[in-house]
Every structure is written in C-alpha cells, then in structure tokens.
Coordinates of C-alpha atoms in Angstrom, one line a residue:
Chain A
M1 CA 141.2 245.1 116.9
T2 CA 141.8 242.3 114.0
R3 CA 140.1 239.1 114.8
A4 CA 143.5 237.4 115.3
G5 CA 144.1 240.0 117.8
G6 CA 140.7 239.5 119.5
V7 CA 141.2 236.2 120.0
R8 CA 144.7 236.7 121.4
G9 CA 143.8 238.9 124.0
A10 CA 141.3 236.8 125.5
A11 CA 142.9 234.0 125.4
L12 CA 146.0 235.9 127.4
A13 CA 143.1 237.3 129.9
L14 CA 141.9 233.6 130.4
L15 CA 145.4 232.8 131.5
V16 CA 145.8 235.6 133.8
L17 CA 142.4 235.8 135.7
T18 CA 142.5 231.8 136.2
G19 CA 146.1 231.9 137.2
F20 CA 145.2 234.5 139.8
A21 CA 142.5 231.6 141.2
S22 CA 143.5 230.2 144.4
A23 CA 144.9 226.5 145.0
E24 CA 142.0 224.3 143.8
E25 CA 139.3 223.8 145.9
P26 CA 137.2 220.4 146.0
A27 CA 134.0 220.9 144.2
R28 CA 130.9 221.0 146.3
L29 CA 128.1 218.9 146.0
R30 CA 124.9 219.9 148.4
V31 CA 122.4 217.1 148.5
D32 CA 119.4 217.1 150.8
P33 CA 117.6 213.5 150.3
H34 CA 114.8 214.4 152.7
A35 CA 113.2 217.3 150.8
R36 CA 113.5 215.6 147.3
S37 CA 114.6 218.8 145.7
A38 CA 117.3 219.3 143.3
A39 CA 120.8 219.1 144.2
S40 CA 123.3 221.6 143.4
L41 CA 126.9 221.6 142.4
D42 CA 129.3 224.7 142.5
H43 CA 132.6 225.4 143.1
L44 CA 133.9 223.9 139.8
P45 CA 137.7 223.8 138.8
P46 CA 139.2 226.7 137.7
I47 CA 140.3 225.0 134.3
L48 CA 139.2 227.8 131.5
G49 CA 142.8 229.1 131.7
T50 CA 144.6 225.7 130.9
P51 CA 146.7 225.5 127.8
E52 CA 144.3 223.2 126.5
L53 CA 141.3 225.2 127.0
R54 CA 142.6 228.3 126.0
D55 CA 143.0 228.0 122.3
T56 CA 139.9 226.0 122.1
L57 CA 137.6 228.3 124.0
T58 CA 138.5 230.9 121.4
S59 CA 138.4 228.8 118.1
G60 CA 134.9 230.0 117.2
L61 CA 133.9 226.5 117.7
T62 CA 131.5 225.3 120.5
T63 CA 134.1 223.9 123.4
T64 CA 131.6 221.3 125.3
L65 CA 132.5 220.8 128.7
A66 CA 131.1 217.5 129.6
L67 CA 130.4 217.3 133.9
R68 CA 130.0 214.0 135.5
L69 CA 129.4 213.1 138.7
R70 CA 131.0 209.4 139.6
S71 CA 131.0 207.3 142.6
P72 CA 133.9 204.6 142.5
R73 CA 132.1 202.5 140.3
T74 CA 128.9 204.8 138.8
L75 CA 127.9 207.2 137.1
L76 CA 125.6 209.1 139.2
A77 CA 124.9 212.6 137.5
A78 CA 125.8 214.5 134.2
A79 CA 125.8 217.7 132.9
S80 CA 127.0 220.2 130.2
V81 CA 128.5 223.2 129.5
E82 CA 128.9 224.8 126.2
I83 CA 130.9 228.2 125.5
R84 CA 131.6 229.6 122.0
W85 CA 133.3 232.6 121.3
E86 CA 131.3 234.5 118.6
P87 CA 134.3 236.1 116.5
W88 CA 131.7 239.0 115.2
D89 CA 130.6 240.7 118.2
E90 CA 133.4 239.3 119.8
V91 CA 131.4 238.0 123.0
F92 CA 131.1 234.5 124.5
L93 CA 127.9 232.7 124.4
V94 CA 127.7 230.0 127.3
T95 CA 124.9 227.2 127.2
L96 CA 124.2 225.3 131.0
T97 CA 122.4 222.0 130.4
D98 CA 121.4 220.9 133.8
G99 CA 118.4 219.4 135.7
D100 CA 116.6 222.9 135.4
G101 CA 117.1 222.4 131.5
R102 CA 119.0 224.8 129.2
R103 CA 119.8 228.2 130.0
R104 CA 122.0 230.7 127.6
E105 CA 124.0 233.8 128.6
T106 CA 126.3 236.3 126.8
L107 CA 129.3 237.3 128.2
D108 CA 131.2 239.9 126.8
D109 CA 134.6 239.4 128.2
P110 CA 136.9 236.9 129.4
S111 CA 136.6 238.3 132.9
Q112 CA 133.0 237.9 132.8
L113 CA 133.1 234.1 131.3
V114 CA 135.9 233.4 134.4
A115 CA 133.6 235.2 137.0
W116 CA 130.3 233.0 135.4
W117 CA 132.2 230.0 135.8
A118 CA 133.6 230.4 139.3
S119 CA 129.9 231.2 140.3
L120 CA 128.1 228.2 138.3
R121 CA 125.4 226.6 139.8
V122 CA 124.5 223.1 138.1
V123 CA 121.0 221.7 139.3
I124 CA 121.6 218.0 139.6
P125 CA 117.9 216.5 139.5
E126 CA 116.3 213.7 141.4
A127 CA 118.2 214.2 144.9
G128 CA 115.2 211.9 146.4
P129 CA 115.5 209.5 149.3
S130 CA 116.8 206.8 146.9
S131 CA 119.3 208.8 145.3
R132 CA 122.5 207.8 145.6
L133 CA 124.2 211.0 145.2
T134 CA 125.5 211.1 148.2
E135 CA 127.7 208.2 147.0
A136 CA 129.3 210.3 144.8
T137 CA 133.0 210.9 145.0
T138 CA 134.9 212.7 141.9
L139 CA 133.9 215.2 139.5
E140 CA 134.9 214.3 136.0
V141 CA 135.4 217.0 133.5
T142 CA 136.0 216.1 129.8
V143 CA 136.4 219.1 127.3
L144 CA 135.4 218.3 123.7
P145 CA 136.8 221.0 121.0
F146 CA 133.4 221.0 119.3
S147 CA 130.1 220.2 119.7
A148 CA 127.9 217.0 118.4
A149 CA 125.8 219.6 116.0
E150 CA 129.1 221.0 114.4
A151 CA 130.5 217.6 113.9
A152 CA 127.2 216.4 112.1
D153 CA 127.3 219.6 110.0
T154 CA 130.7 218.6 109.0
E155 CA 129.9 215.3 108.2
R156 CA 127.6 216.5 105.8
W157 CA 129.9 219.6 104.6
F158 CA 132.6 216.8 104.0
S159 CA 130.3 214.1 102.7
E160 CA 128.9 216.5 100.0
S161 CA 132.2 217.9 99.0
L162 CA 133.4 214.4 98.3
E163 CA 130.0 213.5 96.3
G164 CA 130.6 217.0 94.4
A165 CA 133.9 215.5 92.9
G166 CA 132.4 213.1 91.4
R167 CA 129.1 214.7 90.0
T168 CA 127.9 214.3 86.4
R169 CA 126.5 217.7 85.1
T170 CA 123.4 217.2 82.5
E171 CA 122.7 220.6 81.1
K172 CA 120.0 221.4 78.3
I173 CA 119.2 224.6 76.7
G174 CA 116.5 225.9 78.9
Q175 CA 116.6 223.5 81.4
S176 CA 117.9 223.5 84.9
T177 CA 121.0 221.9 85.6
E178 CA 121.4 218.3 87.4
E179 CA 124.1 217.1 89.5
N180 CA 123.8 213.5 89.9
P181 CA 126.8 212.2 92.4
S182 CA 128.1 209.0 90.8
V183 CA 128.0 205.8 93.1
V184 CA 131.8 205.9 93.9
S185 CA 131.6 209.1 95.1
R186 CA 128.8 208.7 97.2
T187 CA 130.5 205.5 98.5
L188 CA 133.5 207.3 99.0
G189 CA 131.9 210.2 100.8
L190 CA 129.9 208.0 102.9
L191 CA 133.2 205.8 104.0
L192 CA 135.4 208.8 104.9
A193 CA 132.9 211.4 106.6
T194 CA 130.7 208.8 108.5
S195 CA 131.1 209.5 112.3
L196 CA 133.8 212.1 112.6
E197 CA 135.3 212.0 116.2
R198 CA 135.2 214.6 118.7
P199 CA 138.5 213.7 120.2
E200 CA 139.0 214.8 124.0
I201 CA 141.1 218.0 124.5
S202 CA 141.7 217.1 128.4
H203 CA 139.9 214.8 130.8
S204 CA 140.3 215.8 134.8
E205 CA 139.0 214.2 137.7
H206 CA 138.4 216.5 140.7
R207 CA 137.7 215.9 144.4
L208 CA 134.1 216.3 145.0
Q209 CA 133.0 217.3 148.9
V210 CA 129.3 216.1 149.5
E211 CA 127.3 218.1 151.8
V212 CA 123.7 216.4 152.8
A213 CA 121.3 218.3 154.5
S214 CA 120.3 217.3 157.9
P215 CA 116.6 216.7 158.4
Chain B
M1 CA 168.6 178.3 89.0
T2 CA 166.6 175.5 90.4
R3 CA 162.7 175.0 89.6
R4 CA 162.3 175.5 93.8
S5 CA 164.2 178.6 94.0
R6 CA 162.2 180.2 91.1
P7 CA 158.9 180.4 92.5
T8 CA 160.8 181.7 95.9
L9 CA 162.1 184.5 94.0
R10 CA 158.7 185.5 92.1
T11 CA 157.0 185.2 95.5
L12 CA 159.6 187.4 97.0
G13 CA 159.4 189.7 93.9
L14 CA 155.4 190.3 94.1
A15 CA 155.5 190.7 98.4
A16 CA 158.4 193.8 97.5
G17 CA 156.2 194.9 95.1
L18 CA 153.1 194.8 97.3
I19 CA 155.0 196.8 99.9
V20 CA 156.3 199.4 97.5
V21 CA 152.7 199.7 96.4
A22 CA 151.0 199.9 100.0
G23 CA 153.7 202.4 100.6
F24 CA 153.0 204.6 98.2
L25 CA 149.3 204.3 98.9
V26 CA 150.0 205.4 102.6
R27 CA 151.9 208.2 101.4
L28 CA 149.3 209.1 99.2
A29 CA 146.7 209.0 101.8
S30 CA 148.2 211.9 103.2
L31 CA 148.5 213.8 100.0
W32 CA 145.2 215.4 99.8
P33 CA 144.3 216.2 103.5
D34 CA 147.7 218.3 104.2
P35 CA 147.0 220.5 101.4
T36 CA 143.6 221.2 102.7
L37 CA 144.4 221.8 106.2
H38 CA 147.4 223.8 105.4
P39 CA 148.0 226.5 107.9
E40 CA 148.0 229.1 105.0
V41 CA 144.5 228.0 104.7
R42 CA 143.3 229.0 108.0
T43 CA 145.5 232.2 107.9
A44 CA 143.8 233.3 104.5
L45 CA 140.3 232.4 106.0
E46 CA 141.1 234.5 109.1
R47 CA 142.2 237.3 106.8
S48 CA 138.8 237.2 105.1
L49 CA 137.0 237.4 108.4
E50 CA 139.2 240.4 109.1
D51 CA 138.6 242.3 105.7
Q52 CA 134.6 241.4 106.5
K53 CA 134.8 243.3 109.8
V54 CA 136.7 246.1 108.6
L55 CA 134.4 246.7 105.3
A56 CA 131.3 246.6 107.5
R57 CA 132.6 249.4 109.8
L58 CA 133.8 251.4 106.7
D59 CA 130.3 250.8 104.9
P60 CA 127.7 250.2 107.7
E61 CA 124.8 250.1 105.0
Q62 CA 126.6 246.7 104.1
E63 CA 126.7 244.9 107.3
A64 CA 124.3 242.8 107.0
R65 CA 125.9 241.4 103.9
R66 CA 129.4 241.3 105.4
R67 CA 128.1 239.5 108.5
A68 CA 126.5 236.9 106.2
T69 CA 129.8 236.3 104.3
F70 CA 131.6 236.6 107.7
D71 CA 129.5 233.7 109.1
S72 CA 130.0 231.8 106.1
T73 CA 133.6 232.1 106.5
S74 CA 133.5 231.7 109.9
R75 CA 131.5 228.4 109.4
L76 CA 134.2 226.9 106.8
L77 CA 136.9 227.8 109.0
G78 CA 135.2 225.9 111.8
R79 CA 134.7 222.9 109.5
I80 CA 138.5 222.8 108.4
Q81 CA 139.3 222.9 112.2
I82 CA 137.2 220.2 112.8
L83 CA 138.9 218.1 110.1
E84 CA 142.3 219.1 111.8
H85 CA 141.2 217.3 114.9
N86 CA 140.3 214.1 112.8
R87 CA 143.1 214.4 110.2
D88 CA 144.3 211.2 111.6
V89 CA 141.4 209.5 111.6
I90 CA 140.3 210.4 107.9
I91 CA 144.0 209.6 106.5
G92 CA 143.7 206.4 108.4
R93 CA 140.4 205.6 106.6
Y94 CA 141.8 206.8 103.7
R95 CA 144.3 204.6 103.6
L96 CA 142.4 201.5 104.8
L97 CA 140.0 202.3 101.6
L98 CA 143.0 202.7 99.3
L99 CA 144.7 199.7 100.5
G100 CA 141.3 198.0 100.5
L101 CA 140.7 198.9 97.1
A102 CA 144.4 197.6 96.0
S103 CA 143.9 194.4 97.6
V104 CA 140.8 193.8 96.1
F105 CA 142.6 194.6 92.7
V106 CA 145.6 192.1 93.7
L107 CA 143.2 189.3 94.3
A108 CA 141.2 189.8 91.2
T109 CA 144.0 189.8 89.1
L110 CA 145.6 186.8 90.9
V111 CA 141.9 185.0 90.5
V112 CA 141.7 186.2 87.2
S113 CA 144.8 185.2 86.5
R114 CA 144.5 182.0 87.5
S115 CA 141.3 181.3 85.6
R116 CA 142.9 182.2 82.5
R117 CA 146.0 180.0 83.3
R118 CA 143.3 176.7 84.1
R119 CA 141.2 177.9 80.9
L120 CA 144.5 177.5 79.2
E121 CA 145.7 174.4 80.5
I122 CA 142.5 173.0 79.5
R123 CA 142.6 174.3 75.9
L124 CA 146.3 173.0 75.7
E125 CA 145.2 169.7 76.8
R126 CA 142.4 169.6 74.2
V127 CA 145.3 170.2 71.9
R128 CA 147.4 167.7 72.6
G129 CA 144.7 165.1 72.7
A130 CA 144.1 166.2 69.1
L131 CA 148.2 165.7 68.5
E132 CA 147.9 162.4 69.7
D133 CA 144.9 161.3 67.9
L134 CA 146.7 162.7 64.6
V135 CA 150.0 160.6 65.4
R136 CA 148.2 157.4 66.5
E137 CA 144.9 157.5 63.7
K138 CA 146.4 159.6 60.8
R139 CA 142.8 160.8 60.3
P140 CA 141.9 164.5 60.3
V141 CA 141.3 166.0 63.6
G142 CA 138.8 168.4 64.5
L143 CA 139.5 171.4 66.7
A144 CA 137.0 174.1 65.4
G145 CA 136.5 175.2 69.0
E146 CA 140.0 175.9 69.4
A147 CA 140.9 176.9 65.9
R148 CA 138.7 179.9 66.0
H149 CA 140.7 181.7 68.5
R150 CA 143.4 184.1 67.7
D151 CA 146.0 183.7 70.1
I152 CA 148.6 181.0 69.8
V153 CA 146.7 178.3 71.4
G154 CA 144.2 178.6 68.4
R155 CA 147.0 179.2 65.8
I156 CA 148.4 175.5 66.7
A157 CA 145.1 174.3 66.4
R158 CA 144.5 175.4 63.0
M159 CA 148.1 174.1 62.2
I160 CA 147.1 170.5 63.8
E161 CA 143.9 170.4 61.7
E162 CA 146.0 171.5 58.5
T163 CA 148.4 168.6 59.4
S164 CA 145.9 166.4 59.9
E165 CA 144.5 167.0 56.7
R166 CA 147.5 166.7 54.7
V167 CA 148.4 163.6 56.7
A168 CA 145.3 161.6 56.3
R169 CA 145.6 162.7 52.1
D170 CA 149.0 161.4 51.9
H171 CA 147.9 158.3 54.3
R172 CA 145.2 157.6 51.6
R173 CA 147.2 158.6 48.5
L174 CA 149.8 155.8 50.1
A175 CA 147.2 153.5 50.4
S176 CA 146.1 153.5 47.2
L177 CA 149.4 153.5 45.7
E178 CA 150.2 150.3 47.8
N179 CA 147.0 148.8 46.7
L180 CA 147.5 149.4 43.1
A181 CA 151.1 148.5 43.5
A182 CA 150.0 145.0 44.9
W183 CA 147.3 144.6 41.9
Q184 CA 149.9 146.0 39.5
E185 CA 152.4 143.0 40.4
A186 CA 149.4 140.5 40.7
A187 CA 148.3 141.4 36.9
R188 CA 152.0 141.3 36.1
R189 CA 152.2 137.8 37.4
H190 CA 148.8 136.9 36.0
A191 CA 149.8 138.2 32.7
H192 CA 153.4 136.3 32.6
E193 CA 151.9 133.0 34.1
M194 CA 149.4 133.1 31.3
R195 CA 151.9 134.5 28.3
T196 CA 154.0 131.8 28.9
P197 CA 152.2 128.7 28.3
L198 CA 149.9 130.6 25.3
T199 CA 153.1 132.0 23.8
G200 CA 154.3 128.5 23.6
A201 CA 151.5 127.2 22.6
R202 CA 151.1 129.4 19.8
L203 CA 154.3 128.7 18.6
E204 CA 154.0 125.4 18.4
L205 CA 150.9 125.7 16.2
E206 CA 152.4 127.9 13.9
R207 CA 155.1 125.9 13.6
L208 CA 152.8 123.1 12.8
R209 CA 150.6 125.5 10.4
D210 CA 153.9 126.5 8.2
R211 CA 155.1 123.0 7.8
A212 CA 151.6 121.8 6.9
R213 CA 151.6 124.6 4.3
L214 CA 154.7 123.8 3.2
S215 CA 153.9 120.2 2.7
V216 CA 156.5 119.4 4.7
L217 CA 155.0 117.9 7.8
D218 CA 156.0 114.7 9.0
A219 CA 153.2 112.4 10.6
D220 CA 154.9 111.7 13.3
E221 CA 155.5 116.0 14.0
V222 CA 151.4 116.1 15.1
P223 CA 151.6 113.9 18.4
T224 CA 154.8 115.9 19.3
V225 CA 153.5 119.0 18.6
T226 CA 150.2 118.0 20.2
E227 CA 151.9 116.8 23.6
S228 CA 153.8 120.2 23.8
V229 CA 150.5 122.2 23.2
L230 CA 148.9 120.1 25.9
E231 CA 151.9 120.8 28.1
E232 CA 151.6 124.2 28.1
L233 CA 147.9 124.0 28.5
D234 CA 148.6 121.9 31.7
R235 CA 150.7 124.6 32.9
L236 CA 148.1 127.3 32.1
R237 CA 145.7 125.2 34.0
T238 CA 148.1 125.0 36.8
F239 CA 148.1 128.9 37.1
V240 CA 144.2 128.7 36.9
E241 CA 143.5 126.0 39.7
A242 CA 146.4 128.0 41.8
F243 CA 144.7 131.0 41.4
T244 CA 140.8 129.7 41.9
S245 CA 142.1 127.9 45.0
F246 CA 143.1 131.3 46.4
A247 CA 140.0 133.1 45.3
K248 CA 137.8 130.3 46.3
L249 CA 139.4 129.3 49.6
P250 CA 136.4 126.8 51.4
H251 CA 135.4 127.1 54.9
P252 CA 137.1 124.6 57.0
R253 CA 134.7 121.8 58.2
L254 CA 135.9 121.7 61.8
R255 CA 135.4 118.4 63.6
S256 CA 137.4 117.0 66.7
V257 CA 140.9 115.7 66.0
D258 CA 143.8 114.0 67.8
A259 CA 146.5 116.5 66.9
E260 CA 149.6 114.2 68.0
R261 CA 148.1 111.3 65.8
L262 CA 147.4 113.8 62.8
L263 CA 151.0 114.9 62.4
E264 CA 152.4 111.6 62.9
R265 CA 150.5 110.4 59.8
W266 CA 151.1 113.1 57.5
A267 CA 154.6 112.9 58.4
E268 CA 154.4 109.0 57.4
T269 CA 152.5 110.0 54.5
Y270 CA 154.9 112.2 52.9
S271 CA 158.0 110.8 54.3
E272 CA 159.0 110.3 50.4
A273 CA 157.5 113.4 49.0
W274 CA 160.7 115.4 49.2
P275 CA 163.6 113.2 48.5
R276 CA 166.0 115.4 50.5
L277 CA 163.9 116.6 53.1
R278 CA 163.7 114.3 56.4
L279 CA 160.6 114.7 58.4
E280 CA 160.7 114.2 62.3
V281 CA 158.2 114.2 65.1
S282 CA 160.0 115.4 67.9
E283 CA 157.8 116.5 70.9
T284 CA 154.1 115.7 71.9
P285 CA 152.3 116.1 75.0
P286 CA 151.9 113.2 77.5
E287 CA 148.2 113.6 77.4
P288 CA 146.1 113.2 74.1
T289 CA 145.4 116.3 72.6
F290 CA 142.6 117.3 70.6
I291 CA 141.7 120.4 68.1
R292 CA 139.1 121.5 66.3
A293 CA 140.2 121.6 62.9
D294 CA 139.5 120.3 59.1
P295 CA 142.5 117.7 58.6
D296 CA 142.5 118.1 55.0
M297 CA 143.0 121.7 54.9
L298 CA 145.6 121.2 58.2
R299 CA 147.6 119.0 56.1
E300 CA 147.9 121.4 53.1
V301 CA 149.3 124.1 55.0
L302 CA 151.7 121.4 56.6
V303 CA 152.9 120.3 52.6
N304 CA 153.2 123.9 51.6
L305 CA 155.5 124.6 54.8
A306 CA 157.6 121.5 53.7
E307 CA 157.6 122.5 49.8
N308 CA 159.1 126.0 50.7
A309 CA 161.5 124.3 53.4
A310 CA 162.6 121.9 50.2
E311 CA 162.7 124.4 47.7
A312 CA 165.0 126.4 50.3
G313 CA 167.2 123.5 50.6
A314 CA 166.1 122.5 53.9
S315 CA 167.3 118.8 54.9
R316 CA 165.4 117.8 57.9
I317 CA 162.0 119.1 59.4
R318 CA 161.2 119.0 63.0
L319 CA 157.5 118.5 64.2
A320 CA 156.0 119.3 67.5
V321 CA 153.2 119.8 69.2
S322 CA 152.4 121.8 72.6
V323 CA 149.8 123.0 74.6
E324 CA 149.0 126.3 75.7
L325 CA 146.0 127.1 78.1
D326 CA 143.2 126.9 75.4
T327 CA 145.3 126.4 72.5
V328 CA 147.2 123.7 70.8
R329 CA 150.5 125.0 68.6
F330 CA 152.2 122.7 66.3
S331 CA 155.9 124.0 65.7
V332 CA 157.2 123.0 62.0
A333 CA 161.1 124.1 62.4
D334 CA 163.3 123.5 59.1
D335 CA 167.3 123.6 58.8
G336 CA 167.0 125.8 55.7
P337 CA 168.7 129.2 55.2
G338 CA 166.2 131.4 56.7
I339 CA 163.7 133.8 55.1
A340 CA 165.6 136.8 53.6
A341 CA 165.0 140.0 55.3
N342 CA 163.4 142.0 52.6
V343 CA 160.9 139.2 52.3
L344 CA 159.9 139.3 56.0
P345 CA 157.5 142.5 56.2
R346 CA 155.1 141.0 53.8
L347 CA 155.9 137.2 54.2
F348 CA 151.8 136.3 54.3
E349 CA 150.8 138.7 52.0
P350 CA 149.7 137.3 48.5
Y351 CA 151.9 137.3 45.5
S352 CA 154.8 137.7 48.0
T353 CA 158.2 135.3 47.0
T354 CA 161.8 135.2 46.1
R355 CA 160.8 133.2 43.2
E356 CA 161.1 134.6 39.7
V357 CA 158.2 135.3 37.8
G358 CA 156.6 132.3 36.3
Q359 CA 158.2 130.0 38.9
G360 CA 155.3 130.7 41.4
M361 CA 152.5 132.9 42.3
G362 CA 153.7 133.4 46.0
L363 CA 150.0 132.4 47.1
G364 CA 151.1 129.6 49.3
L365 CA 151.8 131.0 52.6
A366 CA 148.6 133.5 52.3
I367 CA 146.3 130.7 51.6
S368 CA 147.9 128.9 54.4
R369 CA 147.5 131.9 56.7
K370 CA 143.8 132.3 55.5
I371 CA 143.4 128.4 56.5
L372 CA 144.4 129.0 59.8
L373 CA 142.4 132.4 60.5
D374 CA 139.4 130.6 59.5
H375 CA 140.2 127.6 62.3
G376 CA 140.1 130.4 64.6
G377 CA 143.9 130.3 65.0
E378 CA 146.9 131.8 63.6
L379 CA 150.2 130.9 61.5
L380 CA 153.0 132.6 62.6
L381 CA 156.8 133.2 61.9
A382 CA 158.4 132.4 64.9
R383 CA 162.0 132.4 64.2
S384 CA 164.1 132.6 61.2
G385 CA 168.0 132.7 60.9
D386 CA 170.8 131.4 59.5
D387 CA 170.1 128.0 61.2
G388 CA 166.4 127.5 59.5
S389 CA 163.2 128.8 60.2
V390 CA 160.3 128.2 62.8
F391 CA 156.3 128.5 61.8
H392 CA 153.7 128.3 64.7
L393 CA 150.2 126.7 63.6
V394 CA 148.0 127.7 66.6
L395 CA 144.8 126.2 66.7
P396 CA 142.1 126.1 69.3
S397 CA 142.0 123.2 71.6
A398 CA 139.1 121.2 71.6
T399 CA 137.5 119.2 74.5
E400 CA 135.8 116.2 73.2
P401 CA 137.7 113.5 71.6
P402 CA 137.7 112.8 67.9
A403 CA 134.6 110.8 67.3

C-alpha cells in the first residue's frame, strides 16, 4: 500500500471507528482528597475521528492534544497526549505526559488507537486535602497540529534557508569553503522565522463528572 | 492652476504612488510562499516517500539508506506542512517587513530631499547676496565656495565672479578716464588762460622790437606797448591767483557770528557792487540767531553767488535766514534764467562752467562748496528753473552769542 493509500485508510478507519462511539458521555474525574493520592481522568471524549483531527493525526507530524481541567475561573490541572503517525512503519506512536511522567506506546492500527484513547486514564497529581480538583467542572481539549519541538526545528530550518540565500562563499585552492550569511539575510531570517505559531486545529469543552471518594 | 492646488495635486499624486507601491509589495509578499507551498511540491515529496519504500522492499540491503532518505524527505514534508499552517503569519510579517523597508526608504528620500533643498536654498541665498554686492558696490565678489561646484548654482556663481571682475575693471577704467578727462579739461583751461595773456604780451613786445630795429619807434609807443604788456601780465596774475586760491584754500577761523547781522551788513556793503542787481534781506528769525563761521569766507561765498546771478542776468537776489534744529540755513534766491540742465550734475565740481574758455575757470562754486564743507555745513542747490535759482548755505548753529 502506498503511503497515500495508507494514510487515507487510517483516516477512514478513524472516522468509522469513532462514528460507532456512543453519544458522548461526560469525562470522569475521580478524586480522593483524603488519601493524598493522585486523581485520575478517564472517559475522554471521542474526538479522534472528527474532521479536524482525522487529517492531522495522519499527517506525519506530532498532533498534540492539550488537556485542561478547569473550574469556572481557574485552571486546576493539565496533561498532554502526543500522537504521531510513523509513515515508514505505518504505526501510531503515542506519548502521554501526565502526573505519572511520560509514557510511550506504539499502536499498530487505527482501531488500537481508538481503543487506547477510549481506555486512557490520565493521572492528575496533587489531589490532597487542599486540592481544589473537586471544583473542576470542565475538560478543555485543544488540538495543535504539531509539537513545540517540530515548530522549533522548522524555525531553525527556515531561518537557515533564508540565511543561505544571502551567503557569500570564500573558496581557495586546498582550503575548505566558508559560508558567511550576510547581516541582511541573518536579520531577514530572524524577522520572518522567529516564533512560528502553533495554530489550534480545534478547541472543545466537555462536561466533567467529578467523583469524590468517601472517607 | 493656482499655487494652492499645485501642492494638493502633488500630494495626491504622491499618495496614489505610495498606494500602488504598497499594493505591489503586498502582492509581492505572497509570491515566494505560494510556490514553496504549492500542492505539487507536497505531491512530489509524498511520491518520493513512496518510491523509497518501494525501493527498500525491492532491495532490502539498501533498506537503511532508503529509510534515511525517507526520514529526511518526511522531515522536509513535515516542515512544509508547518509552514503551511503559518503561511498567513509569514506573509503578514513579510508584508510588514517590505512595507517597513519601503517606508524607511520613502522617509529617507524625503529627509534627503528636504536637506538638499535646504542646502540649495542656503547656497542660492549666498549667491543672491553676492549679486547684490556686485550691483551695489561694483567691486569683485568672491564665491569660491560655490564656484567650485559643478551644478547650476556653481555655474551661476562662476558667472557672477567673472561679471564682477569685468564690472570692477570697467568701473576703474571709467573712473580713470573721467579723472583723466577732468585733468585734460583743467589742463586745457590752464593752458588757454596762460597762453592768451602770454601771446598778447609777446606780440606787443615783438612789435616793439621790430619797430626799434627799423628805427621807426615812436617815443609814445613804448608806454602804450608797456601798458598792454602789463595788462596781459595782470590777466595772467589773475588766473594764477584764482588757481592759487582754490589750491591753497585756507581753513576757516570759526567764531560765533550773528547770522542776521552778517547778512544785512553784506547786503548793505555790496548794494552797489552789481549795478543791475538788487539785494534784499526778506526773512529772518524773530530771535537772534548765531552761527559758528568765518565771516570773511562766508562773504566770499555770497559774493560768488551774486556774481553768478548778475552774469546770468538776474535783477534781484532775496536773502533769508531760517533755523532748523541745530543748523542755520541761509537762502540765496535770484530771479535769473536758472541753471542749464547739462551743468547741474557737475555744478559744484572744479572747472564746471557755462562760460567760454578764457572767460572763467569755473572754480567759484567749487571753492564756495569747499568753504561750507570746512565750516561743517553744506552748499546746496535747492531749486532751479525758469524763474531763477535758490541756493542754501547750511551752517551749524552756535549757542553762545558773539564776543
């Protein structure tokens, strides 16, 4: 299967699989303030098959899903999920960064990805007696089309490309060449390439059901 | 088109030009990202990715190399996708950069243009000042700082310098010629004044000699001839004395003099000096008026003016005294035919006369003016016409009465 065919197949699979998901249930936050243990977030909304995410997830770039727990006015906790389609091996590489650190997995196909997402349990740290997690009411999910590292890499590459247009070469017999970007091209690179933005693909807010463990 | 509308049209034109340039720059800003991010570029890269995978399957020994190429191409594709996400941001920054550069360029051009215009105004002002000096003083003007420039202002400056040299040269030449002409005229009059009596005396003596040689000299002829020779010598002496009086004009011995009394006594003394000329003192100030003057020299001036009036055919001279601030003015008005227009410009210059050569040196008014100048005053021709001429003798007043 060609890459293009593989990508299209994965995207279609995501559409189909997430389409079978039941009507959205609220995400669930389990908190035990007395035990000083981590809270957990599961039942994440089935958003992988949405039109915005379908193409992004199979682009080859690292799609970043930023998860935020909010009370009406306050950000209470955050975690992130990175999903990258590896085009050579045609697998999904997923990375969860939460209260437990960073965990990576390799998923062979879209169905595994959907299943993984559906069963995902995000660890929320610091759920002690002073925690305000019990006030959480909303789960925000922001989807970014590429990671910060990829943005930084592209900035560097773009800047070097602009500097390369104004480079002068000094070459002598028997010596290596030197490439010196001119001040103008260096300045141009700095102005145009600095801080490439990571636009939001989508931003959604979901109801949150908080379960507080009884003492 | 009014002056007011011209700047407005120019401003509108400039604004329109800037809008066109801005629009061009805005369009230019998207020219390079669009080809870079063209879908065909992505298609070509994706095809390259597929080709690497196919090649890897066909030649497993090269899989690592194919994988490396695949990863590199995949990274490039990813970077292009990221740039696509930021296309509008990059184009916007590019537009800002181009517009900023264009604005800086326009601003710098305006500043440079304004500065050049100001410098040009200063240079033109300098050249204009030199031109005014040339017109006013007729001497060479220097514009070395401007003349070395090769532009139009520099050329104008060089022309002004060259013209000023020519004008100054012509002015000097004219002054020399006028001076020479005056000296020539003086020499001509001097020669004639001297030649006439000398020739007359010589003729008489030659005639006497010839008659003595012929022994036909009559005893009565010697006194006659002697008398003639003495008359010619007297004439010569008169000329020398007149010339000497001008050359050796003494300084006035100033003292306080009653102006009205001086005038009245002079009119009385000279009432019969010119038979056909009547002297009248018509106006005097109500209060005694004193001047600082040399009475003898002032009388000489009054005699000269009356002499000229009598020779011109005047029948009456009216004398008046008036006071103006710190000066006293003597007015001498005759009823003669007036002064010829061609004489007026040089009326007070030496050897300026309407008389024929041999009938006067033309020194009278020059001497009179010198006398008044030496008094700290002035001799002026107030008016001259068909009904006569009026001269003013202006003298400084004195505060103390005569001793």
